[in-house]
Amino acid sequence: MRSISIARARIIVLGMTFNFILEAWVMDITISCKLARLLFVTTLFSLTFLTVTRADTGKSTAVFVTDHKQPTVSKTRPSTRGAVAFVQPVRTASNQRPAPKFVPAQPGMSPGSHKNFRQQVANAQASPLRQTAHRQSAQNVLDPPGASSSRTVLRASHTEPTPNEQSKIPELDEVTMLLLEAHNLSQHANTEEDHSQIINNCSEAIGLGASDEKELFARKLASWSLNRRGQLRLDAGQQITADTDFQAAIDFNPKNWRALHNRGVSRAQMGALADAFDDFNRALEINSKYAKAYSNRATLFVQANDLQSALEDYQRAKSLDPQLAAAHLGMGRVCHTLGRLDEAFEHFSRAVQSDPTNADIICSRGDLQADMGRYAGALADYARTIELDPEFGHAYRNGAWLLATCPNASFRDPDNAILGARQAIDIGYGEPHVAIDTLAAAQASAGDFQQAVNTINQAIEIAPEESKFAYLSRLQMYQEGHPFRTEPVGNISQAVFEATDKK
């Protein structure tokens, strides 16, 4: 408990520090820029076949990304040192979502009288009353959305009942009809409008006096639909309205751990890291086997600089879901930070196996390989990253830095380093001074020291105080006609969160 309290306090401070870094932008790409990027990527690929003759074991900070349910490419990614970037979640298929397993009881029915209830529903569906809305199946109300059933489906008759038959058909009350409509709509709901209708039906049913099992059913179904609508809004970048939906879902059903988890994601995206931490804890109290919540909480432990707790949470997540790419990625980045490079490489490789088209994972492995002196592998990973996401400024910057400053001359390519640095600047990579510094190093590597002096001075003008000392040292080198040579350093301090499964 003490470690959680300390972590929460650290997260509050970090949240205040990093709250302003929530959004990144992508600049318009001209035809000439696209051609230049293609040339830069081609160079990265060609250099991967050179022989590595010297190891490089530089240090770098860690990036922590939670799982992506499907392969995705992030288009907003500030990659500056110390930045906190929260990436939108990826939606899964709409049919992968459970709803409350509850049968609304008729007045006078016992909760388990399914057979009698089925018959009443079938009769009601065959009646003129709302016949069109309930033609398909009374089975739907007995099963969760997307679930299959081996039980016999009772379908409505397509013939009109005789007057004598009509007199024997009991009509369902308005509350039950509202809930039937809501549940049937939940079988294929995939838009905000669909979920809004479900929520309205459930709210109306409660307002009409739904009681006992019917009220419980209405609350659980409304909570489920609010959570789904919140996820759609979170996908669209509407954090505030999404957070409102998650809060309403929790109000309807305080045990909705998915909504708690997703509210944590939403709050993390808005910079309320301490509140997000509390939400992840509450979700895990309800469902202690939810791997993604452990992975998300581990990311916050990292932001609080509690790496041991982060490792423990990532390990729990991996144990619960061995295929969870985020857990392997997080473990890899913590191990990278701690200098356990071989172990980090194993985790990164497992993450790539689980999510082979995730640009963030592949770029992170490239950063590690650069620090390990595996320059061919690093350049290959940067090239693959850019192939997957042409707007990934981090790969351009670190690829250019490696081509300009690599201790192994076989891998240096100043002309293409200049090209890559300019691409990072055009894309709007992180804090501008970082990419400008890279451009200066590339110009010096190409022997254009006067231009390098001019460029590094631009970086010095806009850099924060903690970065100016290094830039001033490089300025002196360029003035003396010496290029900068060092072990590659990756600016990889991102924390990326993603919402829960869409269920």
Coordinates of C-alpha atoms in Angstrom, one line a residue:
M1 CA 0.0 0.0 0.0
R2 CA 2.8 2.4 0.8
S3 CA 4.4 1.9 -2.7
I4 CA 1.0 2.7 -4.3
S5 CA 0.6 5.8 -2.1
I6 CA 4.1 7.0 -3.1
A7 CA 3.5 6.2 -6.7
R8 CA 0.2 8.1 -6.6
A9 CA 2.0 11.2 -5.1
R10 CA 4.6 11.0 -7.8
I11 CA 2.0 10.6 -10.5
I12 CA 0.2 13.8 -9.3
V13 CA 3.4 15.7 -9.7
L14 CA 4.2 14.2 -13.1
G15 CA 0.6 14.8 -14.2
M16 CA 1.1 18.5 -13.5
T17 CA 4.4 18.5 -15.3
F18 CA 3.3 16.6 -18.4
N19 CA -0.3 17.7 -18.7
F20 CA 0.5 20.2 -21.4
I21 CA 1.9 17.4 -23.7
L22 CA -1.3 15.7 -24.9
E23 CA -1.5 16.4 -28.6
A24 CA 0.9 16.3 -31.6
W25 CA 0.4 17.4 -35.1
V26 CA 1.3 16.1 -38.5
M27 CA 2.3 18.6 -41.2
D28 CA 1.1 18.4 -44.8
I29 CA 3.2 16.1 -47.0
T30 CA 4.2 17.4 -50.4
I31 CA 5.1 15.2 -53.3
S32 CA 8.8 16.2 -53.0
C33 CA 8.8 15.3 -49.3
K34 CA 7.3 11.9 -50.1
L35 CA 10.1 11.3 -52.6
A36 CA 12.8 12.5 -50.1
R37 CA 11.4 10.1 -47.5
L38 CA 11.5 7.2 -49.9
L39 CA 15.1 7.9 -50.6
F40 CA 15.9 8.1 -46.9
V41 CA 14.1 4.7 -46.2
T42 CA 15.9 3.1 -49.2
T43 CA 19.2 4.2 -47.6
L44 CA 18.3 2.7 -44.3
F45 CA 17.4 -0.6 -45.9
S46 CA 20.6 -0.7 -47.9
L47 CA 22.8 -0.1 -44.8
T48 CA 21.3 -3.1 -43.0
F49 CA 23.5 -5.5 -44.9
L50 CA 26.8 -3.9 -43.8
T51 CA 29.0 -5.8 -41.3
V52 CA 29.0 -4.7 -37.6
T53 CA 32.5 -4.5 -36.3
R54 CA 32.1 -2.5 -33.0
A55 CA 29.6 -2.7 -30.2
D56 CA 27.9 0.3 -28.8
T57 CA 26.2 0.2 -25.4
G58 CA 24.6 3.6 -24.9
K59 CA 22.0 4.3 -22.3
S60 CA 18.5 5.4 -23.1
T61 CA 15.2 6.0 -21.2
A62 CA 12.2 3.8 -21.7
V63 CA 8.9 4.0 -23.6
F64 CA 5.9 2.3 -22.2
V65 CA 3.0 1.3 -24.4
T66 CA -0.1 -0.7 -23.5
D67 CA -1.6 -3.3 -25.7
H68 CA -3.1 -2.7 -29.1
K69 CA -5.9 -5.1 -29.7
Q70 CA -5.4 -4.8 -33.5
P71 CA -2.3 -3.6 -35.4
T72 CA -2.4 0.1 -35.5
V73 CA -0.4 3.1 -36.6
S74 CA -0.3 6.2 -34.4
K75 CA -0.5 9.5 -36.2
T76 CA 0.1 11.7 -33.1
R77 CA 3.3 11.0 -31.4
P78 CA 5.5 13.6 -29.7
S79 CA 8.7 11.7 -29.0
T80 CA 10.8 14.2 -27.2
R81 CA 12.7 13.3 -24.1
G82 CA 10.3 13.3 -21.1
A83 CA 7.1 13.5 -23.2
V84 CA 3.9 11.7 -22.2
A85 CA 1.8 10.8 -25.2
F86 CA -1.5 9.0 -24.9
V87 CA -2.7 7.2 -28.0
Q88 CA -6.3 6.5 -28.9
P89 CA -7.6 2.9 -28.4
V90 CA -8.4 0.6 -31.3
R91 CA -11.9 -0.7 -31.7
T92 CA -12.5 -4.4 -32.0
A93 CA -15.4 -6.1 -33.7
S94 CA -18.8 -4.9 -32.5
N95 CA -19.9 -8.5 -31.9
Q96 CA -17.3 -9.1 -29.2
R97 CA -19.2 -7.6 -26.3
P98 CA -21.2 -9.3 -23.5
A99 CA -24.4 -7.8 -22.2
P100 CA -26.1 -8.6 -18.9
K101 CA -27.4 -12.2 -18.9
F102 CA -30.8 -11.5 -17.5
V103 CA -34.3 -12.3 -18.5
P104 CA -36.8 -9.6 -17.6
A105 CA -39.6 -11.2 -15.6
Q106 CA -43.3 -10.6 -16.2
P107 CA -45.5 -9.6 -13.3
G108 CA -46.2 -12.7 -11.3
M109 CA -43.3 -14.6 -12.8
S110 CA -40.5 -16.1 -10.9
P111 CA -37.0 -14.9 -12.1
G112 CA -36.2 -18.3 -13.5
S113 CA -39.4 -18.9 -15.5
H114 CA -37.7 -18.8 -18.9
K115 CA -40.0 -21.2 -20.6
N116 CA -43.1 -19.2 -19.7
F117 CA -41.4 -16.0 -20.6
R118 CA -40.3 -17.4 -24.0
Q119 CA -43.9 -18.3 -24.8
Q120 CA -45.1 -14.8 -23.8
V121 CA -42.5 -13.2 -26.0
A122 CA -43.3 -15.5 -28.9
N123 CA -47.0 -14.7 -28.5
A124 CA -46.3 -11.0 -28.3
Q125 CA -44.1 -11.1 -31.4
A126 CA -46.8 -12.8 -33.3
S127 CA -49.3 -10.1 -32.2
P128 CA -50.0 -7.0 -34.2
L129 CA -48.5 -5.0 -31.3
R130 CA -44.9 -4.1 -32.4
Q131 CA -44.9 -7.1 -34.7
T132 CA -42.5 -5.4 -37.1
A133 CA -40.0 -4.6 -34.4
H134 CA -39.9 -8.2 -33.1
R135 CA -40.1 -10.4 -36.1
Q136 CA -36.8 -12.2 -35.7
S137 CA -36.3 -14.0 -32.4
A138 CA -37.4 -14.1 -28.8
Q139 CA -34.1 -15.9 -28.1
N140 CA -32.1 -12.6 -28.4
V141 CA -33.2 -11.4 -25.0
L142 CA -31.9 -14.5 -23.3
D143 CA -28.3 -14.3 -24.7
P144 CA -25.6 -11.6 -24.7
P145 CA -24.9 -9.6 -27.8
G146 CA -22.8 -11.6 -30.2
A147 CA -23.3 -14.9 -28.4
S148 CA -24.5 -18.0 -30.2
S149 CA -26.9 -20.5 -28.7
S150 CA -27.7 -24.1 -29.4
R151 CA -31.2 -23.6 -28.0
T152 CA -34.2 -23.5 -30.3
V153 CA -35.0 -20.0 -31.5
L154 CA -38.7 -19.1 -31.4
R155 CA -39.5 -17.0 -34.4
A156 CA -42.5 -14.8 -35.0
S157 CA -45.2 -16.1 -37.3
H158 CA -45.5 -14.3 -40.6
T159 CA -49.2 -14.9 -40.8
E160 CA -51.8 -12.8 -39.0
P161 CA -53.5 -14.5 -36.0
T162 CA -57.2 -15.2 -36.2
P163 CA -59.6 -13.1 -34.1
N164 CA -59.9 -16.0 -31.7
E165 CA -56.1 -16.3 -31.4
Q166 CA -55.7 -12.6 -30.9
S167 CA -58.1 -12.7 -27.9
K168 CA -55.8 -15.3 -26.2
I169 CA -52.5 -13.4 -26.7
P170 CA -51.3 -11.5 -23.6
E171 CA -49.7 -8.2 -24.4
L172 CA -46.3 -7.4 -22.8
D173 CA -46.1 -4.3 -20.7
E174 CA -44.4 -1.1 -21.9
V175 CA -41.3 -1.6 -19.7
T176 CA -40.7 -5.1 -21.0
M177 CA -41.1 -3.9 -24.6
L178 CA -38.6 -1.1 -24.1
L179 CA -36.1 -3.5 -22.7
L180 CA -36.7 -6.1 -25.5
E181 CA -36.1 -3.4 -28.1
A182 CA -32.9 -2.2 -26.3
H183 CA -31.6 -5.7 -26.0
N184 CA -32.4 -6.6 -29.6
L185 CA -30.6 -3.4 -30.8
S186 CA -27.6 -4.3 -28.7
Q187 CA -27.1 -7.4 -30.9
H188 CA -25.8 -5.2 -33.7
A189 CA -25.2 -1.7 -32.2
N190 CA -22.0 -0.2 -33.6
T191 CA -22.7 3.6 -33.7
E192 CA -23.2 6.3 -31.2
E193 CA -26.8 6.6 -32.3
D194 CA -27.5 2.9 -31.7
H195 CA -26.1 3.1 -28.2
S196 CA -27.9 6.4 -27.4
Q197 CA -31.2 4.6 -28.3
I198 CA -30.4 1.7 -26.0
I199 CA -29.5 4.1 -23.2
N200 CA -32.7 6.1 -23.8
N201 CA -34.8 2.9 -23.7
C202 CA -33.3 1.7 -20.5
S203 CA -33.6 5.1 -18.8
E204 CA -37.3 5.3 -19.9
A205 CA -38.0 1.8 -18.6
I206 CA -36.5 2.8 -15.2
G207 CA -38.5 6.0 -15.3
L208 CA -41.7 4.0 -15.9
G209 CA -41.1 2.1 -12.7
A210 CA -39.1 -0.9 -13.7
S211 CA -38.4 -2.9 -10.5
D212 CA -36.5 -5.9 -9.3
E213 CA -34.9 -7.9 -12.1
K214 CA -36.1 -5.5 -14.8
E215 CA -34.4 -2.5 -13.2
L216 CA -31.2 -4.5 -12.7
F217 CA -31.3 -5.5 -16.3
A218 CA -31.9 -2.0 -17.5
R219 CA -29.1 -0.6 -15.4
K220 CA -26.6 -3.2 -16.6
L221 CA -27.6 -2.8 -20.2
A222 CA -27.4 1.0 -20.0
S223 CA -24.0 0.7 -18.3
W224 CA -22.7 -1.6 -21.0
S225 CA -24.0 0.7 -23.8
L226 CA -22.6 3.9 -22.1
N227 CA -19.2 2.2 -21.9
R228 CA -19.3 1.3 -25.6
R229 CA -20.4 4.8 -26.6
G230 CA -17.6 6.2 -24.5
Q231 CA -15.1 4.0 -26.3
L232 CA -16.4 5.2 -29.7
R233 CA -15.9 8.8 -28.5
L234 CA -12.5 8.0 -27.1
D235 CA -11.5 6.6 -30.4
A236 CA -12.6 9.9 -32.0
G237 CA -10.4 11.9 -29.6
Q238 CA -13.4 13.2 -27.6
Q239 CA -11.8 12.6 -24.2
I240 CA -14.2 14.8 -22.2
T241 CA -17.4 13.4 -23.5
A242 CA -16.0 9.9 -23.3
D243 CA -15.1 10.4 -19.7
T244 CA -18.7 11.6 -19.1
D245 CA -20.0 8.4 -20.6
F246 CA -17.7 6.2 -18.5
Q247 CA -18.7 8.0 -15.4
A248 CA -22.4 7.5 -16.3
A249 CA -21.7 3.8 -16.9
I250 CA -20.2 3.5 -13.5
D251 CA -23.2 5.3 -11.9
F252 CA -25.6 2.8 -13.5
N253 CA -23.4 -0.2 -12.5
P254 CA -20.6 0.5 -10.0
K255 CA -19.1 -3.0 -10.7
N256 CA -18.6 -2.3 -14.4
W257 CA -14.8 -2.8 -14.3
R258 CA -14.4 -2.2 -18.0
A259 CA -15.9 1.2 -17.6
L260 CA -13.6 1.9 -14.6
H261 CA -10.6 0.8 -16.7
N262 CA -11.7 2.9 -19.7
R263 CA -12.3 5.9 -17.5
G264 CA -8.7 5.5 -16.3
V265 CA -7.5 5.5 -19.9
S266 CA -9.5 8.6 -20.6
R267 CA -8.2 10.4 -17.6
A268 CA -4.6 9.4 -18.4
Q269 CA -5.1 10.9 -21.9
M270 CA -6.2 14.1 -20.2
G271 CA -3.2 14.1 -17.9
A272 CA -5.1 13.2 -14.7
L273 CA -2.6 10.5 -13.9
A274 CA -3.4 10.1 -10.2
D275 CA -7.1 9.6 -10.9
A276 CA -6.3 7.2 -13.7
F277 CA -4.2 5.2 -11.2
D278 CA -7.1 5.0 -8.8
D279 CA -9.4 3.8 -11.6
F280 CA -7.0 1.0 -12.6
N281 CA -6.8 -0.1 -8.9
R282 CA -10.6 -0.2 -8.6
A283 CA -10.9 -2.2 -11.8
L284 CA -8.4 -4.7 -10.5
E285 CA -10.2 -5.0 -7.2
I286 CA -13.3 -6.1 -9.1
N287 CA -11.4 -8.2 -11.7
S288 CA -8.0 -9.2 -10.5
K289 CA -7.3 -11.2 -13.7
Y290 CA -7.5 -8.3 -16.1
A291 CA -4.1 -8.2 -17.8
K292 CA -4.5 -4.9 -19.5
A293 CA -5.2 -3.1 -16.3
Y294 CA -2.0 -4.4 -14.8
S295 CA -0.1 -3.2 -17.9
N296 CA -1.7 0.2 -17.8
R297 CA -1.0 0.6 -14.1
A298 CA 2.6 -0.5 -14.7
T299 CA 2.9 2.4 -17.2
L300 CA 1.9 4.8 -14.4
F301 CA 4.4 3.2 -12.0
V302 CA 7.1 4.0 -14.6
Q303 CA 6.0 7.6 -14.7
A304 CA 6.3 7.7 -10.9
N305 CA 9.9 6.2 -11.4
D306 CA 8.9 3.1 -9.4
L307 CA 10.4 0.6 -11.8
Q308 CA 10.3 -2.4 -9.5
S309 CA 6.5 -2.1 -9.1
A310 CA 6.2 -1.6 -12.9
L311 CA 8.1 -4.8 -13.5
E312 CA 5.9 -6.7 -11.1
D313 CA 2.7 -5.5 -12.8
Y314 CA 4.1 -6.2 -16.3
Q315 CA 5.0 -9.7 -15.1
R316 CA 1.4 -10.2 -13.8
A317 CA 0.0 -9.0 -17.1
K318 CA 2.3 -11.4 -19.0
S319 CA 1.3 -14.3 -16.8
L320 CA -2.4 -13.7 -17.4
D321 CA -2.0 -13.1 -21.1
P322 CA 1.2 -14.4 -22.6
Q323 CA 0.3 -12.9 -26.0
L324 CA -0.2 -9.4 -24.6
A325 CA 2.3 -7.4 -26.7
A326 CA 2.1 -4.4 -24.3
A327 CA 3.3 -6.4 -21.4
H328 CA 6.4 -7.7 -23.3
L329 CA 7.0 -4.2 -24.7
G330 CA 6.8 -2.6 -21.2
M331 CA 9.1 -5.2 -19.8
G332 CA 11.5 -4.6 -22.6
R333 CA 11.6 -0.9 -22.0
V334 CA 12.1 -1.1 -18.3
C335 CA 14.9 -3.6 -18.9
H336 CA 16.4 -1.2 -21.5
T337 CA 16.4 1.5 -18.9
L338 CA 18.0 -0.7 -16.3
G339 CA 20.7 -1.7 -18.8
R340 CA 19.5 -5.3 -19.1
L341 CA 19.8 -5.1 -22.8
D342 CA 19.8 -8.8 -23.8
E343 CA 16.7 -9.4 -21.7
A344 CA 15.1 -6.3 -23.2
F345 CA 15.8 -7.6 -26.7
E346 CA 14.0 -10.9 -25.9
H347 CA 10.9 -9.0 -24.7
F348 CA 10.9 -6.7 -27.7
S349 CA 11.1 -9.6 -30.0
R350 CA 8.2 -11.3 -28.3
A351 CA 6.2 -8.1 -28.6
V352 CA 6.9 -7.9 -32.4
Q353 CA 5.8 -11.6 -32.7
S354 CA 2.5 -10.7 -31.1
D355 CA 2.0 -7.5 -33.0
P356 CA 4.2 -7.5 -36.1
T357 CA 2.8 -4.3 -37.7
N358 CA 3.0 -2.1 -34.7
A359 CA 5.4 0.8 -35.6
D360 CA 5.9 1.8 -31.9
I361 CA 7.2 -1.6 -31.0
I362 CA 9.5 -2.0 -34.0
C363 CA 11.0 1.5 -33.5
S364 CA 11.6 0.8 -29.8
R365 CA 13.5 -2.3 -30.7
G366 CA 15.5 -0.2 -33.2
D367 CA 16.5 2.1 -30.3
L368 CA 17.6 -0.8 -28.2
Q369 CA 19.6 -2.3 -31.1
A370 CA 21.3 1.0 -31.6
D371 CA 22.3 1.1 -28.0
M372 CA 23.6 -2.5 -28.2
G373 CA 25.8 -1.7 -31.2
R374 CA 23.6 -3.7 -33.6
Y375 CA 23.5 -0.9 -36.1
A376 CA 22.3 -3.0 -39.1
G377 CA 19.4 -4.3 -37.0
A378 CA 18.6 -0.8 -35.8
L379 CA 18.6 0.7 -39.3
A380 CA 16.4 -2.1 -40.5
D381 CA 13.9 -1.5 -37.6
Y382 CA 13.8 2.3 -38.3
A383 CA 13.2 1.6 -42.0
R384 CA 10.4 -0.8 -41.2
T385 CA 8.9 1.7 -38.8
I386 CA 8.8 4.4 -41.5
E387 CA 7.4 1.9 -44.0
L388 CA 4.5 1.2 -41.6
D389 CA 4.0 4.8 -40.7
P390 CA 5.5 7.5 -42.9
E391 CA 4.7 10.1 -40.3
F392 CA 6.8 8.5 -37.5
G393 CA 9.1 11.3 -36.7
H394 CA 11.0 9.4 -34.0
A395 CA 12.3 6.9 -36.6
Y396 CA 13.5 9.6 -38.9
R397 CA 15.3 11.5 -36.1
N398 CA 17.0 8.4 -34.6
G399 CA 17.8 7.0 -38.0
A400 CA 19.4 10.3 -39.0
W401 CA 21.2 10.5 -35.7
L402 CA 22.7 7.1 -36.2
L403 CA 23.7 7.8 -39.8
A404 CA 25.4 11.0 -38.7
T405 CA 27.1 10.1 -35.4
C406 CA 27.6 6.3 -35.4
P407 CA 31.0 5.3 -34.0
N408 CA 31.3 2.8 -36.8
A409 CA 32.2 4.7 -40.0
S410 CA 30.8 1.9 -42.1
F411 CA 27.3 3.0 -41.1
R412 CA 27.7 6.7 -41.5
D413 CA 25.9 8.4 -44.4
P414 CA 25.9 12.2 -43.8
D415 CA 23.8 13.1 -46.9
N416 CA 21.0 10.8 -45.9
A417 CA 21.3 11.8 -42.3
I418 CA 20.6 15.4 -43.4
L419 CA 17.6 14.1 -45.4
G420 CA 16.2 12.2 -42.4
A421 CA 16.7 15.1 -40.0
R422 CA 14.9 17.4 -42.3
Q423 CA 12.0 14.9 -42.5
A424 CA 11.8 14.9 -38.7
I425 CA 11.7 18.7 -38.7
D426 CA 9.0 18.7 -41.5
I427 CA 6.8 16.2 -39.6
G428 CA 7.1 18.3 -36.4
Y429 CA 9.0 15.8 -34.3
G430 CA 8.7 16.5 -30.6
E431 CA 10.4 19.6 -29.4
P432 CA 11.9 21.2 -32.5
H433 CA 15.4 21.8 -30.9
V434 CA 16.0 18.0 -30.9
A435 CA 15.6 17.5 -34.6
I436 CA 17.5 20.7 -35.3
D437 CA 20.4 19.4 -33.2
T438 CA 20.3 16.2 -35.3
L439 CA 20.4 18.2 -38.5
A440 CA 23.5 20.2 -37.3
A441 CA 25.3 16.9 -36.4
A442 CA 24.5 15.6 -39.9
Q443 CA 25.8 18.8 -41.6
A444 CA 29.0 18.6 -39.5
S445 CA 29.4 14.9 -40.5
A446 CA 29.2 16.0 -44.1
G447 CA 32.0 18.5 -43.5
D448 CA 29.7 21.6 -43.8
F449 CA 30.8 23.1 -40.5
Q450 CA 29.7 26.7 -41.1
Q451 CA 26.2 25.5 -41.8
A452 CA 26.4 23.2 -38.7
V453 CA 27.3 26.2 -36.6
N454 CA 24.4 28.2 -37.9
T455 CA 22.0 25.3 -37.3
I456 CA 23.1 24.4 -33.8
N457 CA 22.8 28.1 -32.8
Q458 CA 19.1 27.8 -33.9
A459 CA 18.7 24.9 -31.5
I460 CA 20.5 26.8 -28.7
E461 CA 18.0 29.7 -29.1
I462 CA 14.9 27.6 -28.5
A463 CA 16.3 24.8 -26.2
P464 CA 15.5 24.6 -22.5
E465 CA 18.4 25.3 -20.1
E466 CA 19.0 21.6 -19.4
S467 CA 19.8 21.0 -23.1
K468 CA 21.9 24.0 -23.8
F469 CA 25.1 22.8 -22.3
A470 CA 25.4 19.8 -24.6
Y471 CA 24.5 22.0 -27.6
L472 CA 27.2 24.6 -26.6
S473 CA 29.8 21.8 -26.4
R474 CA 28.9 20.7 -29.9
L475 CA 29.0 24.2 -31.1
Q476 CA 32.6 24.5 -30.0
M477 CA 33.4 21.2 -31.9
Y478 CA 31.9 22.5 -35.1
Q479 CA 33.7 25.8 -34.8
E480 CA 36.9 23.9 -34.5
G481 CA 36.1 21.7 -37.5
H482 CA 35.3 18.5 -35.7
P483 CA 32.2 16.4 -36.3
F484 CA 30.3 14.9 -33.4
R485 CA 30.8 11.2 -32.8
T486 CA 29.0 9.4 -29.9
E487 CA 27.0 6.5 -29.0
P488 CA 23.4 6.9 -30.3
V489 CA 21.0 8.2 -27.8
G490 CA 17.2 7.6 -28.3
N491 CA 14.6 10.1 -27.2
I492 CA 12.1 7.5 -26.2
S493 CA 10.3 8.6 -23.1
Q494 CA 6.7 8.1 -24.2
A495 CA 3.9 6.6 -22.2
V496 CA 1.0 5.3 -24.3
F497 CA -2.3 4.1 -23.0
E498 CA -5.0 2.2 -24.8
A499 CA -8.5 1.3 -23.8
T500 CA -9.9 -2.0 -22.8
D501 CA -11.4 -4.6 -25.1
K502 CA -14.7 -3.4 -26.7
K503 CA -17.0 -5.7 -24.8

